[in-house]
Short mmCIF file of C-alpha atoms and ligand atoms in Angstrom, two decimals:
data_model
loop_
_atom_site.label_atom_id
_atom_site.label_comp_id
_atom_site.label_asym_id
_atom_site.label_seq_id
_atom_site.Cartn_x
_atom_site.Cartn_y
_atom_site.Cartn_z
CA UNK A 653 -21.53 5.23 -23.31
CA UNK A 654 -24.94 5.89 -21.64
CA UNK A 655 -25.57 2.48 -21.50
CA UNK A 656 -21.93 1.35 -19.92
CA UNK A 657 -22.39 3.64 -17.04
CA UNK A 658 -26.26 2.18 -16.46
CA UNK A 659 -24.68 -1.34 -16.17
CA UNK A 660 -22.08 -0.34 -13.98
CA UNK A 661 -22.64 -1.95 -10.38
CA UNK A 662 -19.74 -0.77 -8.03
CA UNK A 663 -17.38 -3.48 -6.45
CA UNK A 664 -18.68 -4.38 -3.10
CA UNK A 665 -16.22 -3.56 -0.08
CA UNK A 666 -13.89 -6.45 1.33
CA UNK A 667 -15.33 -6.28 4.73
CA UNK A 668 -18.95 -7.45 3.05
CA UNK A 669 -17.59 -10.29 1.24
CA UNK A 670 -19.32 -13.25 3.52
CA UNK A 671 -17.69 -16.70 2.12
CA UNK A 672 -18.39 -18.59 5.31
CA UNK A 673 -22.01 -19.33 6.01
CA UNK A 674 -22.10 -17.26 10.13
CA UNK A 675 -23.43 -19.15 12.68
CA UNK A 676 -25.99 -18.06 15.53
CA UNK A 677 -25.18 -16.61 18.76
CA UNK A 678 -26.55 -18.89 21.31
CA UNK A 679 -27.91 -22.48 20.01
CA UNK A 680 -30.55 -22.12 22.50
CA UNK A 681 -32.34 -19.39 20.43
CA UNK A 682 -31.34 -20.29 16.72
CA UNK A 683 -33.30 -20.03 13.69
CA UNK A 684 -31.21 -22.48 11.47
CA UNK A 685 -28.37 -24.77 13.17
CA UNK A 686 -26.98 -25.92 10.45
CA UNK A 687 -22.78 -24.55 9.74
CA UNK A 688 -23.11 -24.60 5.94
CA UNK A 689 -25.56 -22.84 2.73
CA UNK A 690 -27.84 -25.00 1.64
CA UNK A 691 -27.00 -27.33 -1.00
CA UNK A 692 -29.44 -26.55 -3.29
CA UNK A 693 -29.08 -22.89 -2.88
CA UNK A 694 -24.83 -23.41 -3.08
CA UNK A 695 -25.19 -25.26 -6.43
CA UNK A 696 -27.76 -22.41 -7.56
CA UNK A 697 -24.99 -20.11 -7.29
CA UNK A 698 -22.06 -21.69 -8.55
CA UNK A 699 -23.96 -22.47 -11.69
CA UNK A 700 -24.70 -19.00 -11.89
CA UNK A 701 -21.27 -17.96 -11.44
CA UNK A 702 -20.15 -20.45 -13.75
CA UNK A 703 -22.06 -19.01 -16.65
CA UNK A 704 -21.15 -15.14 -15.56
CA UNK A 705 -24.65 -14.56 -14.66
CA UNK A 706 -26.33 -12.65 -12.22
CA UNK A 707 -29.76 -13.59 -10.77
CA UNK A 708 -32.86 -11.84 -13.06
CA UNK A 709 -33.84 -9.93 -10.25
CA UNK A 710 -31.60 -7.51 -8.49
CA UNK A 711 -31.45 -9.83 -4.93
CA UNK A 712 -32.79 -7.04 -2.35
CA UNK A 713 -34.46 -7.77 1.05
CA UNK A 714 -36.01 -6.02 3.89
CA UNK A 715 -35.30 -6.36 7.48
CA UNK A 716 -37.21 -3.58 9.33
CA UNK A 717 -36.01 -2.54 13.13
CA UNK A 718 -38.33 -1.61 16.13
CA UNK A 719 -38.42 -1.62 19.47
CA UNK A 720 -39.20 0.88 22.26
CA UNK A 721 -37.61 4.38 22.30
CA UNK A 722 -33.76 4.95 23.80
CA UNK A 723 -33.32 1.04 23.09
CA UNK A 724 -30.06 1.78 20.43
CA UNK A 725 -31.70 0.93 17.08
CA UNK A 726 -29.95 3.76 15.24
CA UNK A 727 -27.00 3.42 17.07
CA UNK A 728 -26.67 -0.54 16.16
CA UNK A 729 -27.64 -0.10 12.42
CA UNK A 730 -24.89 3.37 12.52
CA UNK A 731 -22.01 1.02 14.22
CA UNK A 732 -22.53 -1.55 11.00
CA UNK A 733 -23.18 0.65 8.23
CA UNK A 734 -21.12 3.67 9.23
CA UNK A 735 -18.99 2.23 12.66
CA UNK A 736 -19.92 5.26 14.69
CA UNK A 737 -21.34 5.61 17.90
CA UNK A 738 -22.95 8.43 19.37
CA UNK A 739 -23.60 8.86 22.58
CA UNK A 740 -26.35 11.80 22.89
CA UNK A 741 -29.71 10.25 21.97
CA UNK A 742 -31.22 11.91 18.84
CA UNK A 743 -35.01 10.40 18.66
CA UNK A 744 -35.26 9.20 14.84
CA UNK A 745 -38.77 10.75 13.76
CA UNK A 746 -40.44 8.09 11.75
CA UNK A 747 -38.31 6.40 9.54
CA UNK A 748 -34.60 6.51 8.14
CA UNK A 749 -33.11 3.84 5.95
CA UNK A 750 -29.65 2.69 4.87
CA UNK A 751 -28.71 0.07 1.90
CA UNK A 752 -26.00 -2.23 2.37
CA UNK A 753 -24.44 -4.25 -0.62
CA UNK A 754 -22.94 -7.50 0.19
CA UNK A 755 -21.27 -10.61 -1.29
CA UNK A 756 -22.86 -13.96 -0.83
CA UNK A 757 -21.12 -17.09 -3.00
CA UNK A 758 -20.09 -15.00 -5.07
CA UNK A 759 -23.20 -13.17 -5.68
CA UNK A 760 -24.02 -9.47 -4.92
CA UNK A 761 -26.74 -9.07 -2.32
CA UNK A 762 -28.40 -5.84 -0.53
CA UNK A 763 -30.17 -5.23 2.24
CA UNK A 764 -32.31 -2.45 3.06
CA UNK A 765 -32.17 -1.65 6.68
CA UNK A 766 -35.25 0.07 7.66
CA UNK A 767 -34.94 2.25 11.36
CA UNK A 768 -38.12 3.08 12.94
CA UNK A 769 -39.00 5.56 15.61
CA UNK A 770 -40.08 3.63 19.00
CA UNK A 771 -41.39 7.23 20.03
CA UNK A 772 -45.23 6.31 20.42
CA UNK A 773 -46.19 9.41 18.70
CA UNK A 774 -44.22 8.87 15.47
CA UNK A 775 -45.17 4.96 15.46
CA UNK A 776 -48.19 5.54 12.65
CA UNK A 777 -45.35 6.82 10.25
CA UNK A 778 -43.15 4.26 11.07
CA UNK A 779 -46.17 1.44 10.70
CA UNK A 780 -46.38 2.39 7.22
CA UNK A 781 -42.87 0.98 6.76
CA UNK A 782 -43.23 -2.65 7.90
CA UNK A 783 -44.62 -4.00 5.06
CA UNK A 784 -43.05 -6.36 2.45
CA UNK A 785 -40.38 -6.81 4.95
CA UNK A 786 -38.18 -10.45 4.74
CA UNK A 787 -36.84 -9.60 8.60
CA UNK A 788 -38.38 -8.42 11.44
CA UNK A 789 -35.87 -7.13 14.49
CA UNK A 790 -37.21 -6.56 17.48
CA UNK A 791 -34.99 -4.73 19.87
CA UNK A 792 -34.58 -4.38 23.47
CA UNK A 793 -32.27 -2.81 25.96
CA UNK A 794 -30.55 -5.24 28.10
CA UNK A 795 -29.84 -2.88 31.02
CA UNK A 796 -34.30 -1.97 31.12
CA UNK A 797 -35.60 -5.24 31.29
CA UNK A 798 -39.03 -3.52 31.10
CA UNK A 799 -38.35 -2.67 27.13
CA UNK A 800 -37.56 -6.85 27.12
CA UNK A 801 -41.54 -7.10 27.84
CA UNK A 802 -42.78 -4.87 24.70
CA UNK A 803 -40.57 -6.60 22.52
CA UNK A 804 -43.91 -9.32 22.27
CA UNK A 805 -46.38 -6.26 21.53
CA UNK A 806 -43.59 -5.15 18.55
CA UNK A 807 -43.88 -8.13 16.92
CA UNK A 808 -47.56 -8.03 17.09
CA UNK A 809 -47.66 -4.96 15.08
CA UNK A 810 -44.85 -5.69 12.59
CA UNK A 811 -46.43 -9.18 11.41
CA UNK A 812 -49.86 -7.13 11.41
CA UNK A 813 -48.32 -5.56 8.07
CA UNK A 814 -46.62 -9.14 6.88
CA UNK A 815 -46.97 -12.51 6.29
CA UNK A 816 -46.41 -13.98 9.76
CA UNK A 817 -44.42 -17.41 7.99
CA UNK A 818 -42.56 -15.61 5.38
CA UNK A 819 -40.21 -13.44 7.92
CA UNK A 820 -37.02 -13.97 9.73
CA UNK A 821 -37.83 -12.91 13.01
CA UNK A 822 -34.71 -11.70 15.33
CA UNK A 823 -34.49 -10.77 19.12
CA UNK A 824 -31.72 -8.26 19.71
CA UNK A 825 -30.50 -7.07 23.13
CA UNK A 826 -28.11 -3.89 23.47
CA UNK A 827 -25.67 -2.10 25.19
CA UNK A 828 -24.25 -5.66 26.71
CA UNK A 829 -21.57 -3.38 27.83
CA UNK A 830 -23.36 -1.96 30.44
CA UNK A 831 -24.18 -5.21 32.39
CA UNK A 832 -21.73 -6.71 34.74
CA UNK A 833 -21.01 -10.53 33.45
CA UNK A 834 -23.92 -12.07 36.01
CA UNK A 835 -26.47 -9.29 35.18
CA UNK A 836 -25.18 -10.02 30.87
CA UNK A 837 -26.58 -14.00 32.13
CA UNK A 838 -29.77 -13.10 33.69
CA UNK A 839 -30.60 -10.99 31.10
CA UNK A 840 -29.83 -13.40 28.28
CA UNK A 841 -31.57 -16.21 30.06
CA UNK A 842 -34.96 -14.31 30.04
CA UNK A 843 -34.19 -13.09 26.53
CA UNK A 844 -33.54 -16.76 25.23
CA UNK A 845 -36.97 -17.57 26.63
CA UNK A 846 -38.91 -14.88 25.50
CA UNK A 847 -36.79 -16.04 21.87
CA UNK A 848 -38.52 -18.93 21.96
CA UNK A 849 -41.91 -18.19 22.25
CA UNK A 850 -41.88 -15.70 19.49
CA UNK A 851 -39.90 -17.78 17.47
CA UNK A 852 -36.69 -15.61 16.64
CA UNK A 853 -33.36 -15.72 16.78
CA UNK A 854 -31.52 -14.17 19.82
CA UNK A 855 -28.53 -11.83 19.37
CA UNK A 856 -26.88 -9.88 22.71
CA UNK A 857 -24.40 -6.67 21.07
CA UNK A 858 -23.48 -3.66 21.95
CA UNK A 859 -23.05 -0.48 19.74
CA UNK A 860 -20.64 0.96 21.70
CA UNK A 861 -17.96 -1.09 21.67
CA UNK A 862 -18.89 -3.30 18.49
CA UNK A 863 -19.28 -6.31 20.12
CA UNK A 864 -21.51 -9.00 17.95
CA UNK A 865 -22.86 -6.23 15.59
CA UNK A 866 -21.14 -7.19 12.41
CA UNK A 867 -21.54 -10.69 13.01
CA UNK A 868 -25.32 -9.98 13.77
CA UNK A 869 -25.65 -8.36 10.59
CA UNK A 870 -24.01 -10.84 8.37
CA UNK A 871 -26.29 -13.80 9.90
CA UNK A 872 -29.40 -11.80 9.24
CA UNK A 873 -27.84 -11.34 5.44
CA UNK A 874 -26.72 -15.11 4.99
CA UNK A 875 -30.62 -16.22 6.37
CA UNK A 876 -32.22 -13.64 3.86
CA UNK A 877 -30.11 -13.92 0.77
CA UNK A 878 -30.44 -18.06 1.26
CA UNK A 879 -34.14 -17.71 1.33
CA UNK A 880 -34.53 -15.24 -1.14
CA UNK A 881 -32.67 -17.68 -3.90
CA UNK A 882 -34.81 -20.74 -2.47
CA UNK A 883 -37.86 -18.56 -3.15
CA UNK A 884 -36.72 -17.49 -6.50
CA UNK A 885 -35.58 -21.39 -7.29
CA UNK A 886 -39.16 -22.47 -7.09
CA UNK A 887 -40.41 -19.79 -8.91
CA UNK A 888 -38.59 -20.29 -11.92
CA UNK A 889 -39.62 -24.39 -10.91
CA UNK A 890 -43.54 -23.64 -10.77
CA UNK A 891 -44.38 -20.09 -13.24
CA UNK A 892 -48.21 -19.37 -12.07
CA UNK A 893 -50.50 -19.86 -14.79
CA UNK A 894 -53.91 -17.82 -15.20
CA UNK A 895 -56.49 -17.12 -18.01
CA UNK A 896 -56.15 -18.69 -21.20
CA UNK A 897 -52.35 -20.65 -19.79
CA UNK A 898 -50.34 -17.15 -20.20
CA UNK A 899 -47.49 -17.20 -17.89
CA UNK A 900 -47.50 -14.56 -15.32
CA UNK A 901 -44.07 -13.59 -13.98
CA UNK A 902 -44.21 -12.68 -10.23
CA UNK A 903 -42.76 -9.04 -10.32
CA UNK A 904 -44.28 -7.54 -7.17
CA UNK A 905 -47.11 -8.94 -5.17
CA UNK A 906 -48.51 -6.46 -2.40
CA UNK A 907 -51.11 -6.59 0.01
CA UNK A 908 -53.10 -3.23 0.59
CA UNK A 909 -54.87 -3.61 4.45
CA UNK A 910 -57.63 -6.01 3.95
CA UNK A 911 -57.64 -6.34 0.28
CA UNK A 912 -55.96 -9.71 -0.93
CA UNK A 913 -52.61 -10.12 -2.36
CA UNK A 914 -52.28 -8.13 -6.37
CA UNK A 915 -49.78 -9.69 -8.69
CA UNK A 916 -48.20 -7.49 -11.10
CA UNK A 917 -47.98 -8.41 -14.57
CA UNK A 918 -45.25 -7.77 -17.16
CA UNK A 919 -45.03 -4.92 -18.35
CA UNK A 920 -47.52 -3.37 -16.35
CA UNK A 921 -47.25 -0.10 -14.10
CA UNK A 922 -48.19 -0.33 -10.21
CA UNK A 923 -50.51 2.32 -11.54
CA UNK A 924 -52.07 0.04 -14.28
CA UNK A 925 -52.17 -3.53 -11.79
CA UNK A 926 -54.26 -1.51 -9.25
CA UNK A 927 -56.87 -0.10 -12.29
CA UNK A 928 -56.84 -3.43 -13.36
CA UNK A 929 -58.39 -4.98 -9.76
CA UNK A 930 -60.10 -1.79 -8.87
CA UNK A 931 -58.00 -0.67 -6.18
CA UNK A 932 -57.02 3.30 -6.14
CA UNK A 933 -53.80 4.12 -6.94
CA UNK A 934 -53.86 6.35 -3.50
CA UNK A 935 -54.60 3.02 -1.53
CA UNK A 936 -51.16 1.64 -2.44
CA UNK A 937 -49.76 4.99 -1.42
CA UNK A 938 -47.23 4.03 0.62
CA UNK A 939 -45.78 1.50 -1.36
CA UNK A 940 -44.96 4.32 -3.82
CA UNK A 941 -43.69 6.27 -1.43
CA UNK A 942 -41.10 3.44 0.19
CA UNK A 943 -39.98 2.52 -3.77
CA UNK A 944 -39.35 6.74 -3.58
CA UNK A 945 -37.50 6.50 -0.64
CA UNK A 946 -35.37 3.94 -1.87
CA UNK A 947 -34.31 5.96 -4.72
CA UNK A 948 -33.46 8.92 -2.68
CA UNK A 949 -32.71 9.86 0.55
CA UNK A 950 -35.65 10.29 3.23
CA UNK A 951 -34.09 10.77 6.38
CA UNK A 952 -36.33 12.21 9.35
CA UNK A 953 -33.87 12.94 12.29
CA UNK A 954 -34.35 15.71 15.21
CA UNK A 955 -31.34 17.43 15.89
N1 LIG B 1376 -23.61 2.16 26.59
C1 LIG B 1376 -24.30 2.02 25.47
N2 LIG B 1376 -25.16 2.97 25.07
C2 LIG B 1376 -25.85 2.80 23.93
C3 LIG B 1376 -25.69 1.65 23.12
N3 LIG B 1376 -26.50 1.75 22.06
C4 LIG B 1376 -27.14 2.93 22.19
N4 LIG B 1376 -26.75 3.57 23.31
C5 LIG B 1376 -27.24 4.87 23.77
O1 LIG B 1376 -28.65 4.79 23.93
C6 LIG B 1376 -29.27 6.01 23.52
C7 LIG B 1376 -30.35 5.74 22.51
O2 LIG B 1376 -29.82 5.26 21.31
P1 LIG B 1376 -30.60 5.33 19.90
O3 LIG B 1376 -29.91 4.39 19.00
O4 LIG B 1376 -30.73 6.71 19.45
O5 LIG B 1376 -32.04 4.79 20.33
P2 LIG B 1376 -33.27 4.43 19.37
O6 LIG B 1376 -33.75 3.08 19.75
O7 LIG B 1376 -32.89 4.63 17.96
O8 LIG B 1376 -34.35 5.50 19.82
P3 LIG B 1376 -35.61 6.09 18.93
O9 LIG B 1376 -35.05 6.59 17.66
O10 LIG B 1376 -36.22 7.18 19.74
O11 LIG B 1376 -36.57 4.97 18.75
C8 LIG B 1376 -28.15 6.92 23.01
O12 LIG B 1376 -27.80 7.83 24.03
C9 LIG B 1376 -27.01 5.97 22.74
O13 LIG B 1376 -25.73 6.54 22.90
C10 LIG B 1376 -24.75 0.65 23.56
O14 LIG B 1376 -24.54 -0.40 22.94
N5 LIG B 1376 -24.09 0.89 24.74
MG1 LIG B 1377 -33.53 5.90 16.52
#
C-alpha cells in the first residue's frame, strides 16, 4: 500500500501537455531555428514510451530569473504558474521558487522556476541560488530602458555560479502593454541587439494581460527538456570510467567556488562525496539547503 502511494506521480494538467515543438519569438534573436525535436532526442522518447518506461532519472531542470528590481519577475513567473497578476509591487526578499510539471513526447518533465530578488541588498541570498541552473533569464522592463543596460551585468553574475556553455540563456522584456506600438519597436530593436551579443534568446510579454508568457514558458521547457535527454543519451553512450575500470554513474556533479567539479558516486551521501575529496560538508552548504527547499516550501515575500 505504502509503496503504491510512493509510485504515484499525479497526471499532469492539459494545458502543460506540449506536443508541438514552440517556436521562438523573433528569428532575429533565436537560440534554435529549427520547427521540430530533434531526431535523435524524438526516437529516444518514443522508444521509451514504447516499452512503458520512464527516463532513470526524474527529468528536472533549472531556469533561474533575475533582473533589476520592479522589472515583473514575480509577476511573469505568477501569470504562468498561477495566471494572476498583481498590481501593487511586493519586493520578493531573496528567493521564492515554484515547480511546474509538464508533458514533453509523451514524457513527464519539471521545471523549477527559481525568482530572485533584484533588490541590491538581498542579491547575496539570491546569488546563492544560481548555481546548477540549465536556464538563465535575464529580465528587463521594456518601458525603463535603463534596466535593458544591467541586463549584461546580470548575466555576468549568474554564469559566475555556472558553466557559461552549458545554459540556455534568455532575454525577456515586460509589461509590452505599456508601450505604444512604435515605442514596443524601438524597444525590441535594442533588445534584439543586446540578444545577440549575450547570446540569448529574446522574448517581449507582458504579465498583465498574458501576452507571450505561456508560450515563453513552454519554449524555455521544450529547449531544456531536449537538452537534458541529449545529455542523458550520451551518458548512458560514454559511462566515465576511474580506478581499477569501475563504472561511475554521474548522480550529481557540483562545483563549490573555486574547488573543481565532485562527482558523486553510487550509493554515496553528499555528506560522504565531500569527506571523500576533503571538502567540508558546510562548504556545500547551500546546495543542501536548495535540495531542502525543493522539498518544502521556502518562500521569502514582504507583505
Ligand atoms: N503594466 C504592467 N505592469 C507590470 C507587469 N509586470 C509587472 N508589473 C508591475 O510591476 C511591478 C513590479 O513587479 P514584480 O513582479 O513584483 O517585480 P520584481 O521584478 O519581481 O521585483 P523584485 O522582487 O523587487 O526584484 C508591480 O507593481 C507589477 O504590478 C506587466 O506586464 N504590465
Ligand atoms: Mg519579485
Amino acid at each position: 500500500m505504502q509503496n503504491r502511494m510512493m509510485n504515484f506521480v499525479p497526471p499532469v494538467s492539459r494545458d502543460r501537455v506540449i506536443s508541438q515543438f514552440p517556436k521562438c519569438y523573433n528569428p532575429q534573436a533565436c537560440l534554435q531555428m529549427k520547427d521540430d525535436w530533434n531526431s535523435k532526442a524524438k526516437t529516444a522518447c518514443k522508444e521509451r514510451l514504447a516499452k512503458h518506461q520512464g527516463w532513470d532519472r526524474l527529468k528536472m531542470s533549472k531556469a533561474v530569473v533575475v533582473g533589476d528590481l520592479n522589472v515583473g519577475k514575480t509577476c511573469l513567473i505568477n501569470r504562468f504558474c498561477k495566471d494572476a497578476f498583481d498590481r501593487d509591487y511586493k519586493a520578493t526578499i531573496g528567493v521564492d521558487f515554484e515547480i511546474e510539471r509538464f508533458e514533453l513526447s509523451g514524457l513527464p518533465y519539471s521545471l523549477q522556476i527559481w525568482d530572485t530578488a533584484g533588490q541590491e541588498k538581498f542579491k547575496c541570498i539570491a546569488s546563492a541560488y544560481y548555481r546548477g541552473a540549465q536556464v538563465i533569464v535575464i529580465v528587463f522592463d521594456m518601458a525603463d530602458i535603463n534596466t535593458l543596460e544591467h541586463t549584461r551585468q546580470w548575466l555576468v553574475e549568474a554564469l559566475r555560479e555556472n558553466e557559461p556553455n552549458a545554459c540556455f540563456i534568455f532575454l525577456v522584456g515586460t509589461k509590452r502593454d505599456l508601450l505604444s506600438a512604435e515605442e514596443l519597436k524601438r524597444t525590441e530593436k535594442d533588445a534584439v541587439k543586446m540578444a545577440a551579443e549575450m547570446n540569448a534568446e529574446f522574448w517581449s510579454v507582458s504579465a498583465k494581460t498574458g501576452e507571450n508568457v505561456q508560450e515563453f514558458f513552454f519554449r524555455v521547457a521544450a529547449l531544456a527538456f531536449e537538452d537534458a535527454i541529449l545529455k542523458e543519451l550520451e551518458d548512458e553512450s560514454s559511462p566515465s570510467r576511474v580506478g581499477r575500470g569501475e563504472l561511475l554513474d554521474l548522480r550529481y556533479t557540483v562545483r563549490i567556488q573555486a574547488r573543481p567539479a565532485v562527482t558523486g558516486t553510487p550509493g554515496e551521501t553528499q555528506a560522504d562525496t565531500f569527506s571523500r575529496v576533503g571538502v567540508s560538508f558546510k562548504a556545500a552548504l547551500p546546495l543542501a539547503v536548495e535540495r531542502q527547499a525543493v522539498m518544502g516550501r521556502y518562500l521569502h515575500r514582504c507583505g
